[in-house]
Tab-separated table of C-alpha atoms in Angstrom:
chain	number	residue	atom	x	y	z
Z	1	MET	CA	-31.729	-47.216	26.274
Z	2	SER	CA	-34.632	-45.523	24.506
Z	3	PRO	CA	-37.323	-47.637	22.777
Z	4	LYS	CA	-36.166	-46.259	19.413
Z	5	LYS	CA	-32.579	-47.408	20.070
Z	6	ASN	CA	-33.856	-50.819	21.274
Z	7	ILE	CA	-35.695	-51.309	18.004
Z	8	THR	CA	-32.688	-50.161	15.978
Z	9	VAL	CA	-30.378	-52.565	17.817
Z	10	SER	CA	-32.901	-55.401	17.473
Z	11	ILE	CA	-33.325	-54.809	13.753
Z	12	PHE	CA	-29.549	-54.645	13.259
Z	13	VAL	CA	-29.004	-57.929	15.099
Z	14	LEU	CA	-31.841	-59.620	13.215
Z	15	PHE	CA	-30.419	-58.561	9.850
Z	16	ALA	CA	-26.910	-59.574	10.911
Z	17	SER	CA	-28.260	-62.963	11.975
Z	18	LEU	CA	-30.149	-63.435	8.731
Z	19	ALA	CA	-27.123	-62.333	6.701
Z	20	SER	CA	-25.069	-64.912	8.546
Z	21	LEU	CA	-27.590	-67.575	7.639
Z	22	ALA	CA	-27.694	-66.459	4.035
Z	23	ALA	CA	-23.918	-66.807	3.898
Z	24	GLY	CA	-24.312	-70.404	5.044
Z	25	SER	CA	-22.406	-70.063	8.286
Z	26	GLN	CA	-25.168	-71.649	10.382
Z	27	LYS	CA	-26.229	-75.269	10.499
Z	28	THR	CA	-29.805	-75.473	9.260
Z	29	ASP	CA	-32.403	-78.056	8.560
Z	30	SER	CA	-32.104	-79.552	5.127
Z	31	MET	CA	-32.484	-76.857	2.533
Z	32	GLN	CA	-34.260	-79.411	0.366
Z	33	VAL	CA	-37.639	-77.833	0.868
Z	34	ARG	CA	-40.613	-79.754	-0.421
Z	35	HIS	CA	-43.819	-77.824	-0.820
Z	36	GLU	CA	-46.569	-79.760	0.883
Z	37	ARG	CA	-49.871	-78.351	2.021
Z	38	LEU	CA	-50.856	-79.241	5.550
Z	39	GLN	CA	-54.109	-81.177	5.473
Z	40	VAL	CA	-55.573	-80.630	8.923
Z	41	PRO	CA	-59.070	-80.045	10.266
Z	42	GLU	CA	-60.065	-76.388	10.614
Z	43	ASN	CA	-59.940	-76.484	14.427
Z	44	VAL	CA	-56.343	-77.761	14.288
Z	45	LYS	CA	-55.430	-75.192	11.643
Z	46	ALA	CA	-56.833	-72.404	13.826
Z	47	VAL	CA	-54.783	-73.612	16.806
Z	48	LEU	CA	-51.629	-73.881	14.668
Z	49	ILE	CA	-52.103	-70.333	13.380
Z	50	HIS	CA	-52.676	-69.063	16.922
Z	51	GLU	CA	-49.543	-70.910	18.073
Z	52	MET	CA	-47.491	-69.366	15.248
Z	53	LYS	CA	-48.736	-65.855	16.073
Z	54	THR	CA	-47.852	-66.378	19.727
Z	55	ILE	CA	-44.400	-67.654	18.779
Z	56	SER	CA	-43.895	-64.715	16.413
Z	57	THR	CA	-44.537	-62.258	19.239
Z	58	LEU	CA	-42.314	-64.215	21.611
Z	59	MET	CA	-39.507	-64.365	19.017
Z	60	GLY	CA	-39.518	-60.559	18.826
Z	61	ASP	CA	-39.352	-60.359	22.597
Z	62	LEU	CA	-36.599	-62.985	22.739
Z	63	LEU	CA	-34.430	-61.095	20.269
Z	64	GLN	CA	-34.807	-57.904	22.275
Z	65	TYR	CA	-33.854	-59.648	25.535
Z	66	ILE	CA	-30.841	-61.377	23.974
Z	67	VAL	CA	-29.410	-58.186	22.490
Z	68	GLN	CA	-29.988	-56.363	25.781
Z	69	GLY	CA	-28.223	-59.113	27.715
Z	70	ASP	CA	-31.274	-59.740	29.889
Z	71	SER	CA	-30.663	-63.400	30.672
Z	72	ALA	CA	-33.645	-63.819	33.018
Z	73	LYS	CA	-36.226	-62.495	30.546
Z	74	ALA	CA	-34.535	-64.195	27.578
Z	75	SER	CA	-34.518	-67.544	29.367
Z	76	ALA	CA	-38.161	-67.249	30.440
Z	77	THR	CA	-39.203	-66.288	26.910
Z	78	ALA	CA	-37.211	-69.115	25.307
Z	79	ILE	CA	-38.838	-71.585	27.709
Z	80	GLU	CA	-42.252	-70.145	26.860
Z	81	ILE	CA	-41.510	-70.691	23.157
Z	82	ARG	CA	-40.357	-74.240	23.910
Z	83	ASN	CA	-43.609	-74.941	25.739
Z	84	THR	CA	-45.950	-73.394	23.168
Z	85	ASN	CA	-47.541	-76.370	21.422
Z	86	LEU	CA	-50.722	-78.254	20.619
Z	87	LYS	CA	-50.690	-80.010	23.988
Z	88	GLN	CA	-52.047	-76.813	25.489
Z	89	GLU	CA	-55.240	-77.133	23.437
Z	90	PHE	CA	-55.795	-80.853	22.884
Z	91	ASP	CA	-55.821	-83.982	25.028
Z	92	SER	CA	-53.415	-86.872	24.399
Z	93	LYS	CA	-55.956	-88.838	22.313
Z	94	GLU	CA	-56.506	-85.851	20.011
Z	95	ILE	CA	-52.759	-85.229	19.813
Z	96	LYS	CA	-52.196	-88.795	18.558
Z	97	LYS	CA	-54.789	-88.243	15.799
Z	98	ILE	CA	-53.205	-84.935	14.825
Z	99	LEU	CA	-49.683	-86.387	14.752
Z	100	ALA	CA	-50.943	-89.170	12.494
Z	101	ILE	CA	-52.068	-86.662	9.850
Z	102	LEU	CA	-49.212	-84.157	10.054
Z	103	PRO	CA	-46.295	-84.724	7.666
Z	104	LYS	CA	-43.277	-86.303	9.368
Z	105	GLY	CA	-41.074	-83.487	8.074
Z	106	PHE	CA	-43.311	-80.913	9.729
Z	107	ILE	CA	-43.167	-82.770	13.049
Z	108	LYS	CA	-39.375	-83.051	12.808
Z	109	MET	CA	-38.979	-79.326	12.065
Z	110	ASP	CA	-41.362	-78.409	14.878
Z	111	ARG	CA	-39.569	-80.543	17.450
Z	112	LYS	CA	-36.164	-79.197	16.419
Z	113	PHE	CA	-37.470	-75.628	16.671
Z	114	HIS	CA	-38.772	-76.148	20.199
Z	115	MET	CA	-35.607	-77.961	21.313
Z	116	THR	CA	-33.499	-75.114	19.918
Z	117	ALA	CA	-35.568	-72.700	22.016
Z	118	ASN	CA	-34.597	-74.810	25.013
Z	119	ASP	CA	-30.944	-74.536	23.973
Z	120	VAL	CA	-31.303	-70.740	23.807
Z	121	ALA	CA	-32.559	-70.783	27.399
Z	122	LYS	CA	-29.528	-72.818	28.474
Z	123	ALA	CA	-27.157	-70.434	26.666
Z	124	VAL	CA	-28.587	-67.256	28.175
Z	125	ASP	CA	-28.679	-68.868	31.624
Z	126	THR	CA	-24.866	-68.909	31.410
Z	127	ASN	CA	-24.725	-65.429	29.800
Z	128	ASP	CA	-23.493	-66.968	26.532
Z	129	PHE	CA	-25.265	-64.463	24.317
Z	130	LYS	CA	-23.129	-65.232	21.250
Z	131	THR	CA	-24.359	-68.831	21.277
Z	132	ALA	CA	-27.882	-67.631	22.068
Z	133	ILE	CA	-28.017	-65.342	19.018
Z	134	ASN	CA	-26.633	-68.106	16.782
Z	135	LEU	CA	-29.321	-70.463	18.082
Z	136	TYR	CA	-31.917	-67.738	17.587
Z	137	SER	CA	-30.762	-67.543	13.972
Z	138	GLU	CA	-31.274	-71.303	13.649
Z	139	MET	CA	-34.792	-70.824	14.986
Z	140	THR	CA	-35.575	-68.135	12.394
Z	141	GLN	CA	-34.174	-70.369	9.653
Z	142	SER	CA	-36.433	-73.175	10.909
Z	143	CYS	CA	-39.418	-70.829	10.637
Z	144	LEU	CA	-38.466	-69.924	7.084
Z	145	ASN	CA	-37.920	-73.562	6.090
Z	146	CYS	CA	-41.223	-74.678	7.597
Z	147	HIS	CA	-43.230	-71.822	6.112
Z	148	THR	CA	-41.659	-72.462	2.714
Z	149	ALA	CA	-42.391	-76.185	2.885
Z	150	TYR	CA	-45.816	-76.194	4.520
Z	151	ALA	CA	-47.385	-72.741	4.331
Z	152	SER	CA	-46.313	-71.301	0.987
Z	153	GLU	CA	-49.949	-70.668	0.075
Z	154	ARG	CA	-50.200	-68.416	3.127
Z	155	PHE	CA	-46.747	-66.861	2.556
Z	156	LYS	CA	-46.793	-66.524	-1.231
Z	157	ASN	CA	-43.349	-64.921	-1.569
Z	158	LEU	CA	-41.737	-67.957	0.071
Z	159	SER	CA	-42.815	-70.330	-2.678
Z	160	ASN	CA	-40.001	-69.253	-5.022
């Protein structure tokens, strides 16, 4: 398939997934979104932003691999998303300090997101791409919920 067709298919699937979420057919985190600014030291903020950019790139790759039926690459990418976290940059003592200042809702959303990535890996390992794309949709909804709740100053259009 040509790169242009890959992008077209990926965009179609993404919009179909998002439309499905908008229609309420997916289980999501509570839609009761509280706007709360993350109060973290600049070094932690920089790592979080780097983590989110890495995950954003990986999410694009994951979608492409799911819609192409490439279970090996999809699984590896989902596992990479699952494993992308602060533990790569901070020791356990620093992690405890960071967890103490992060809102509990943020931590809960983050953990659910990473566990859902693990579930995507399990689904594609059995070639269950329908479940994988539904789980991918849950992951994108988690991103939207978290950005709305905790990063609306960075993503101004999500504060509505």
